XYZ file of C-alpha atoms in Angstrom:
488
model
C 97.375 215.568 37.862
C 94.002 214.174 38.279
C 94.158 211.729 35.639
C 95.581 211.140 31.930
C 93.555 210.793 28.744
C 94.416 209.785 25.271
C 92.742 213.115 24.120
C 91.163 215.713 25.547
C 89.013 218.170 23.395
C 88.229 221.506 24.393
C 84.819 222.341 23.389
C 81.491 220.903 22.606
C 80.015 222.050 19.743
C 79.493 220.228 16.761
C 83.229 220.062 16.257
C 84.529 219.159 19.638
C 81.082 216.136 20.275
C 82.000 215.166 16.783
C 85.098 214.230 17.258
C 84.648 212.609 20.139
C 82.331 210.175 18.486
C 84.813 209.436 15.968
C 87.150 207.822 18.486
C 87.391 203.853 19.170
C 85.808 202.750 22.724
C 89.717 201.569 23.685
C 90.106 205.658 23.384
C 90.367 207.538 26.397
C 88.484 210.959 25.634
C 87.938 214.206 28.060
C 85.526 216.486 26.670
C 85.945 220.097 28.372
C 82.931 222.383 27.744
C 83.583 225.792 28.924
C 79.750 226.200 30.180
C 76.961 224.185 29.428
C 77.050 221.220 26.701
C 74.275 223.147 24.687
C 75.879 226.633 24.814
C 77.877 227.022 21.353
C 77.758 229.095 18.213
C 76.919 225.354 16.586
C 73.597 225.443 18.530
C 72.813 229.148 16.640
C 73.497 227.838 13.495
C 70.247 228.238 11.430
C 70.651 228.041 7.750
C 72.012 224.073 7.390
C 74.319 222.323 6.334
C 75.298 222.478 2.506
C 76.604 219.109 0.752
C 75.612 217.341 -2.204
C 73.269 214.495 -1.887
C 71.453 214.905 -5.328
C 73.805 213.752 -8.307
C 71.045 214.137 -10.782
C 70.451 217.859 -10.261
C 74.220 218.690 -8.636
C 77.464 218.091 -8.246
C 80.929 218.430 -6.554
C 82.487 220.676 -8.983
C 79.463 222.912 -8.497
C 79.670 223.355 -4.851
C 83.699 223.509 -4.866
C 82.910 226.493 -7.476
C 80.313 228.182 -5.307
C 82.836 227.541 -2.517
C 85.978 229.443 -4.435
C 83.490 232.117 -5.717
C 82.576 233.481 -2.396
C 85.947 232.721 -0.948
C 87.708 235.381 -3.501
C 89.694 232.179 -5.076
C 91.930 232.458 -1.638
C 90.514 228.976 -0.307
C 92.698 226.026 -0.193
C 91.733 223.867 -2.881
C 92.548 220.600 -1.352
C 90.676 221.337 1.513
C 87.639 222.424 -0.165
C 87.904 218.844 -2.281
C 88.112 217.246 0.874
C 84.703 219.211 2.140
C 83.303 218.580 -0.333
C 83.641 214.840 -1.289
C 83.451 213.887 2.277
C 81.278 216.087 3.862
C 78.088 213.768 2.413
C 78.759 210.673 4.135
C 79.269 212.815 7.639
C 75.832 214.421 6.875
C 74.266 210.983 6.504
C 76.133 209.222 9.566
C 75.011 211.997 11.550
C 70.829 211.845 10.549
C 72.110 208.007 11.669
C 72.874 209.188 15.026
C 69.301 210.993 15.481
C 69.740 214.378 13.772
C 66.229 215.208 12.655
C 66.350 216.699 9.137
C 63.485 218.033 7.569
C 62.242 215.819 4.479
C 59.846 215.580 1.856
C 57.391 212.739 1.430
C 59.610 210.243 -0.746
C 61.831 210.348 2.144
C 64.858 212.697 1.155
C 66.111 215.145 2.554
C 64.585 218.772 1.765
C 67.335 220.728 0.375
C 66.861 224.635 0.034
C 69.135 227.598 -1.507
C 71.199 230.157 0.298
C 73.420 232.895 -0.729
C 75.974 231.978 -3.219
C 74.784 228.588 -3.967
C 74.192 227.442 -7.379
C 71.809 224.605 -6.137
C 69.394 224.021 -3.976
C 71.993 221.602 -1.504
C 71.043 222.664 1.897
C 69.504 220.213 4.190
C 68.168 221.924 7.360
C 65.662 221.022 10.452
C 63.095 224.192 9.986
C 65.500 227.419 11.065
C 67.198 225.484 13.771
C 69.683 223.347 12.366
C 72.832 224.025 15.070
C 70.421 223.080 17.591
C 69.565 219.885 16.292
C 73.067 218.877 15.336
C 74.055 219.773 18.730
C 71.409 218.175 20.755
C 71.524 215.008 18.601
C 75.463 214.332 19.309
C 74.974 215.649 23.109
C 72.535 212.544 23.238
C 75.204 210.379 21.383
C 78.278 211.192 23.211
C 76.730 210.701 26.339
C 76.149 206.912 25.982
C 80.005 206.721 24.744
C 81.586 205.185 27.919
C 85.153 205.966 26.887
C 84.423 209.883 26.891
C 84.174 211.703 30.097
C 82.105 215.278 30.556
C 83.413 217.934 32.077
C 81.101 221.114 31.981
C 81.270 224.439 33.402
C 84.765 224.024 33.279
C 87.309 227.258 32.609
C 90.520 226.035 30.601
C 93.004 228.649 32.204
C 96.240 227.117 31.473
C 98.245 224.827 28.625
C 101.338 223.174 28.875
C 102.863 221.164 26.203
C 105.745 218.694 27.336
C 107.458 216.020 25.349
C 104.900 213.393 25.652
C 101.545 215.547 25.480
C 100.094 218.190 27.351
C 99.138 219.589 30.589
C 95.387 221.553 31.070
C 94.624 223.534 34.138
C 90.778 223.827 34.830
C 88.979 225.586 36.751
C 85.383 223.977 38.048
C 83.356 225.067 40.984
C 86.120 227.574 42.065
C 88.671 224.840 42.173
C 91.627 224.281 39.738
C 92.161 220.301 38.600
C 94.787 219.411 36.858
C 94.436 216.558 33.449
C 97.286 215.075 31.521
C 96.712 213.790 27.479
C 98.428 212.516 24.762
C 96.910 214.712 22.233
C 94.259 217.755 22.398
C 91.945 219.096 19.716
C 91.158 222.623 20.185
C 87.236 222.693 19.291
C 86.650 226.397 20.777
C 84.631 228.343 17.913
C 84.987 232.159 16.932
C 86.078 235.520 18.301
C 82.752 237.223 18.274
C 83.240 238.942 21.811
C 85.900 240.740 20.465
C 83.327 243.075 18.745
C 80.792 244.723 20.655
C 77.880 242.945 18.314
C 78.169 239.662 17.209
C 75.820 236.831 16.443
C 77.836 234.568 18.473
C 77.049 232.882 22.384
C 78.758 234.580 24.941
C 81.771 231.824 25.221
C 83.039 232.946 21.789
C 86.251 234.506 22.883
C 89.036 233.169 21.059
C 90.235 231.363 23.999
C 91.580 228.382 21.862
C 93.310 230.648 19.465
C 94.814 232.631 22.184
C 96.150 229.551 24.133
C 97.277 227.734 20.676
C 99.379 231.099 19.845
C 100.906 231.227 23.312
C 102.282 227.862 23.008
C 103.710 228.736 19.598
C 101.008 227.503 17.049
C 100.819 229.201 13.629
C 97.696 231.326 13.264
C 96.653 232.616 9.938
C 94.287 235.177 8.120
C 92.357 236.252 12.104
C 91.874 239.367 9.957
C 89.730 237.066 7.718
C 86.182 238.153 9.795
C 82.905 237.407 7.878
C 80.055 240.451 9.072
C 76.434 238.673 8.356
C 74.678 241.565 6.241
C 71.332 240.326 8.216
C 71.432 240.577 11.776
C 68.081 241.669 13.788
C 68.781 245.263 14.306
C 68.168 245.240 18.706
C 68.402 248.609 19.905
C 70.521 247.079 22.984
C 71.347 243.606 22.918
C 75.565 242.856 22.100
C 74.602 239.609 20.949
C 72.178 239.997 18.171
C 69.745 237.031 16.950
C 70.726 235.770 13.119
C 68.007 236.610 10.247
C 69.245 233.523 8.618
C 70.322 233.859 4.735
C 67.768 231.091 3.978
C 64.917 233.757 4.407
C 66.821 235.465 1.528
C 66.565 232.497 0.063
C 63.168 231.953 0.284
C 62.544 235.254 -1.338
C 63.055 237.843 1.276
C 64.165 241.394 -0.417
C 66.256 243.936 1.407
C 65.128 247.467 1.660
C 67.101 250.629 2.230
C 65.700 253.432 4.892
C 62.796 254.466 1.877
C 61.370 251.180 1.350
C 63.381 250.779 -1.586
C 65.651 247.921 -3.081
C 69.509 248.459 -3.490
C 71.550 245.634 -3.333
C 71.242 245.181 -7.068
C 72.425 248.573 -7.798
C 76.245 247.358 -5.596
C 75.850 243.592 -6.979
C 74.070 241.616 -10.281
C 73.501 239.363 -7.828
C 71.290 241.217 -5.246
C 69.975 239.910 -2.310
C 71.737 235.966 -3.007
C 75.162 237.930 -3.424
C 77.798 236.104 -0.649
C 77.319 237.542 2.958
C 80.320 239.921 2.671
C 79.113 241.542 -1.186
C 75.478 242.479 1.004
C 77.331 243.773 4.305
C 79.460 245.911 2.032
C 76.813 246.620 0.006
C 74.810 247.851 3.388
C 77.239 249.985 4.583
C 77.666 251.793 1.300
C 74.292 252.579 1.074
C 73.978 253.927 4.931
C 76.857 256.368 3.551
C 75.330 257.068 0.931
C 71.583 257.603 2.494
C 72.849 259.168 5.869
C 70.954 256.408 7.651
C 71.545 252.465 8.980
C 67.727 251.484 8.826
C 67.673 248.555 6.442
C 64.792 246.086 6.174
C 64.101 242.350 5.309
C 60.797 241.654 3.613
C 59.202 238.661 2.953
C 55.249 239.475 4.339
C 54.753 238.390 0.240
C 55.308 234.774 1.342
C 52.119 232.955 2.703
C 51.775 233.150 6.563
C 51.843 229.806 7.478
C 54.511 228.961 5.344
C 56.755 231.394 6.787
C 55.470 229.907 10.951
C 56.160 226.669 9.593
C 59.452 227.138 7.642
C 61.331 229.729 9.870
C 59.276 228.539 13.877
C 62.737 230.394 15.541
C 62.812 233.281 13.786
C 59.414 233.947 13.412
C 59.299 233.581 17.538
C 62.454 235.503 18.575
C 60.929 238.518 16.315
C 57.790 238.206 17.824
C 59.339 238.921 21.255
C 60.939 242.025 19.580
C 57.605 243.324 18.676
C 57.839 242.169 14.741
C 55.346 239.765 13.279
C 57.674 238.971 10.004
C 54.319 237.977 8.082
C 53.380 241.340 8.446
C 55.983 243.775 9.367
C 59.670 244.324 7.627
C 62.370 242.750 9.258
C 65.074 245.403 11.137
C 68.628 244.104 10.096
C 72.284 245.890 10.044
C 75.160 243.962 9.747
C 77.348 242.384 13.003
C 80.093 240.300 13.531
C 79.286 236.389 12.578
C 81.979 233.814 11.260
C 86.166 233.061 11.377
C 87.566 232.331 8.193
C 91.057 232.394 9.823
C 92.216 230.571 12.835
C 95.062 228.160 14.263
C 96.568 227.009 10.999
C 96.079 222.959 10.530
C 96.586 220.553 7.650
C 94.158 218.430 5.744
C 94.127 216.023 8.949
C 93.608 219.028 11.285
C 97.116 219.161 12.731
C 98.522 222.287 13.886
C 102.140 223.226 13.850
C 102.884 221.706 17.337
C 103.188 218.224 17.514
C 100.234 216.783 19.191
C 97.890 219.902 18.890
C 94.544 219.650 16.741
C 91.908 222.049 15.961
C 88.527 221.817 14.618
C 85.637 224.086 13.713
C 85.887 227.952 13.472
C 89.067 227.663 15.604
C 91.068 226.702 12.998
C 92.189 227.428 9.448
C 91.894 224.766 7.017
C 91.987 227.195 4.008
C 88.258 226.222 3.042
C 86.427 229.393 2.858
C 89.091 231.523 1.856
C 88.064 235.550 1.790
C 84.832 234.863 2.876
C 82.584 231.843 4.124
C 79.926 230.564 1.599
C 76.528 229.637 3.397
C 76.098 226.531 5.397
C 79.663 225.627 4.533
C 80.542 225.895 8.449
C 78.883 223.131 9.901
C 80.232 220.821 6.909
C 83.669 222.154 7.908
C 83.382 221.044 11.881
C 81.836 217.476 10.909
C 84.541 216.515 8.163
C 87.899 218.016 9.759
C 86.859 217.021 13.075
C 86.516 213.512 12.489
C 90.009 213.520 9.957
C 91.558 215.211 13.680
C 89.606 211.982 15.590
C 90.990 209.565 13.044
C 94.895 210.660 12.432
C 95.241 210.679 16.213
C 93.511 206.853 16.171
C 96.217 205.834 13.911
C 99.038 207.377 15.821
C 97.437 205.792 19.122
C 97.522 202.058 17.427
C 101.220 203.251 16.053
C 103.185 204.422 18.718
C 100.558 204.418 21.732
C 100.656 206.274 24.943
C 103.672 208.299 25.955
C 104.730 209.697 29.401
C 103.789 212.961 29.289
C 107.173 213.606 31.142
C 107.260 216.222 34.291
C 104.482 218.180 35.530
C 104.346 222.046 35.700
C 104.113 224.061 38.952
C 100.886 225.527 39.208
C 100.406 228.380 39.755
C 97.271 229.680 42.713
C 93.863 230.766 41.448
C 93.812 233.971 43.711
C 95.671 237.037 43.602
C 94.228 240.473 42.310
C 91.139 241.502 41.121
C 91.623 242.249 37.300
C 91.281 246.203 36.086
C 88.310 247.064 34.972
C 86.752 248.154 31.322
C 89.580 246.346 29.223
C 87.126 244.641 27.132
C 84.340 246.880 26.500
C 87.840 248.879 25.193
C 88.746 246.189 22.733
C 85.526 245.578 21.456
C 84.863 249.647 20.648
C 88.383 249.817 19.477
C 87.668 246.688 16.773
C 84.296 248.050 16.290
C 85.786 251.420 14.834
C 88.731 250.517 13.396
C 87.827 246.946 11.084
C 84.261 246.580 10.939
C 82.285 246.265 7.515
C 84.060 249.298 5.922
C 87.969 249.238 7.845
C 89.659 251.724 8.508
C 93.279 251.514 7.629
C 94.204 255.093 9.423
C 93.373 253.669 12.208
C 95.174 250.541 12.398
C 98.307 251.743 13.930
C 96.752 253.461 16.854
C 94.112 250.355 17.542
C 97.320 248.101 17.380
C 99.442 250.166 20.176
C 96.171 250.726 22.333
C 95.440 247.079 21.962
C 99.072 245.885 22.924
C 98.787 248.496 25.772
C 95.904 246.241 27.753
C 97.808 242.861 26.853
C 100.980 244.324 28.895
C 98.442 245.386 31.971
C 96.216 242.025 31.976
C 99.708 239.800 31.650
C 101.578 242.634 34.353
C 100.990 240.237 37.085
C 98.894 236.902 38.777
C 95.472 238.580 38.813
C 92.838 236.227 40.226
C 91.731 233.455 37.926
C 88.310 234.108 36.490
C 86.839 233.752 33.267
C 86.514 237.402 33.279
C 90.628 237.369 32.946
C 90.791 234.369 30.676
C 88.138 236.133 28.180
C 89.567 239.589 28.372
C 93.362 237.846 27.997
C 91.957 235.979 25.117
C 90.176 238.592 23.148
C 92.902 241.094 23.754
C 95.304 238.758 21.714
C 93.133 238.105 19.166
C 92.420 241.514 18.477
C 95.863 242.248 18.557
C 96.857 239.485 15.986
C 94.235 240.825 13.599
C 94.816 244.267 13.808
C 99.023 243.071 13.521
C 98.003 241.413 10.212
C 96.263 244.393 8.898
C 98.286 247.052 9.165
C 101.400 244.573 7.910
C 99.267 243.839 4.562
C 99.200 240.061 5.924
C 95.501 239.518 5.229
């Protein structure tokens, strides 16, 4: 073992930096990033961050309604309380620590509507606000001198032992070995395990995976959000987010004749939650024979649109669409968790010691389905409850020997068979997109348990080729398992 931390979290978006900044300077933190600080789905966030700030014109018991609207009523009310009431003090310590919200002259922060929302309570930096969270807490962490950084760094191997845990990395082709007390899972989505997703190309369930294999309860992976409004790229797996705050601004969605639908599935239209519009989407393609669907806002003024939505506006630009001008290709992909490694209101998991944080994880907030902007409120407030209930056992009980270390075993062996992902990601594609298909569960299931037994056959070489495909390949297997029990 190289050396032995209090915690050590693995990730770095918004969860993981968050909670590291939560933590006492007598607290020993590792920080494991699986590539580069800025690479997470936090940092593609666009929308905001929804909270209430504005007593006069909201309220809690409005947003906690929104919240259990979208979510079907399936959302754990205590949680949602606890997102709610707290998330507004993390929102302000975080503009504290540099985060550069957009505001309005007085001085307050501007707040816009999304999807779902009753009130206008999201506060935003233009159409970037992941990147700005991000980049804001990079810069803050960095000048904590209890919290090491270690980037680029492949988590191929847990161990839990009486007194903490074990990690196995692997950095510049070399495995090192770290010992802590406690680790917080900060790892984000599953989005690789379709073959298009919204998400960064780390989003492989590898936290889930590794939290199941060492016996954690994970709940409702079935529960996958599909963002109605993803730029329609002819090629590209990971597709670019048409944020719902263009919606929101007035954007109306057009069917394959120029016409609006979404009215005739929902009262609601357009500002219906995300998964009302995907399904709404896919019924119409049925029903018209055809997936071109549009986005329209060239109503808007030109510069308000450059000014208000600078990343979109580019990104489609480089796709050949000027969205003051032209309508706005969009089909529904893969986007958000609502399930995950099953914690408590404190972010424990059910092994002692274990955290998790951020899409990871299942706190029971967004129930069925995610309302808008509600994600990034989610990593801030349960990240820091993680970073404080593990400050309070520290000053309790303090550090304990971790207790015998594992054998490890060597990086090399085999090179891994080929084609077992592109596999899983057509088979979830098919079988439990939008529209599922239950006839197809069974099948999906047995193929899918087919590639775990080949990729866990033997000691293939370690790669993060072999950790993704591993990880994906359980967590389509858990959701698929879940789905064809009735356990969604």
């Amino acid at each position: 073992m190289e050396k032995q931390y209090d915690v050590i979290i693995v990730g770095t978006g918004a969860a993981g930096l968050y909670a590291a900044l939560n933590f006492p300077d007598d607290v020993s933190v590792l920080l494991i990033s699986k590539r580069e600080l800025e690479l997470s789905n936090s940092s593609l966030a666009q929308g905001g961050v929804a909270c209430v700030l504005d007593l006069a014109h909201d309220n809690y018991k409005l947003h906690i309604t929104d919240t259990l609207i979208a979510g079907k009523y399936k959302n754990n009310l205590k949680a949602v309380e606890k997102l709610v009431k707290e998330g507004p003090g993390d929102v302000l310590k975080i503009k504290e620590l540099g985060v550069d919200f957009d505001l309005n002259p007085d001085g307050t922060m501007c707040k816009t509507l999304e999807a779902g929302h009753s009130r206008h309570r999201i506060v935003h930096h233009k159409d970037s606000t992941g990147k700005a969270i991000v980049d804001a807490l990079i810069l803050a962490v960095k000048q904590k001198e209890n919290v090491d950084i270690l980037d680029n760094a492949l988590l191929y191997s847990m161990h839990k032992t009486l007194g903490g845990f074990y990690l196995s990395v692997l950095k510049d082709g070399k495995s090192r070995y770290f010992g802590c007390s406690f680790c917080i899972l900060a790892t984000g989505g599953i989005g690789r395990v379709y073959k298009y997703t919204t998400n960064s190309a780390i989003a492989t369930g590898d936290g889930i995976a590794f939290a199941y294999m060492l016996g954690a309860k994970v709940r409702h992976l079935s529960r996958v959000q599909f963002h109605p409004t993803a730029f329609a790229a002819e090629k590209d797996r990971e597709r670019f987010l048409i944020s719902e705050a263009v919606r929101g601004e007035g954007a109306v969605l057009l069917n394959c004749d120029g016409e609006r639908f979404a009215h005739n599935y929902d009262k609601r239209g357009e500002l219906a939650p995300r998964d009302v519009v995907s399904n709404a989407i896919a019924r119409e393609a049925i029903r018209t024979g055809s997936e071109k669907f549009y986005l329209d806002i060239t109503h808007k003024p030109a510069d308000f649109l450059r000014d208000r939505f600078p990343l979109i506006s580019s990104r489609c630009l480089e796709e050949g669409i000027d969205i003051t001008k032209d309508r706005i290709p969009v089909f529904p992909c893969q986007h958000y968790l609502m399930g995950g490694i099953d914690v408590d209101l404190n972010s424990q998991t059910s092994i002692a010691g274990l955290y998790a944080a951020g899409e990871c994880s299942h706190t029971g907030v967004h129930g069925m389905n995610r309302l808008a902007s509600n994600s990034l409120l989610e990593a801030l407030v349960f990240s820091r409850s993680a970073a404080e209930h593990i400050t309070r056992k520290l000053k309790k009980y303090g550090r304990k020997p971790l207790g015998l270390e594992p054998a490890h075993r060597p990086i090399t062996g085999n090179p891994m068979p080929k084609g077992c992902r592109s596999r899983i990601r057509e088979i979830m594609q098919d079988a439990y997109f939008v529209l599922p298909k239950p006839e197809k569960y069974a099948e999906s299931y047995r193929e899918i348990t087919e590639i775990i037994k080949l990729l866990f056959s033997e000691s293939y070489e370690i790669s993060s080729d072999l950790i993704e495909a591993k990880s994906i390949a359980v967590c389509a297997a858990i959701i698929l398992d879940e789905v064809r029990e009735g356990r969604q």
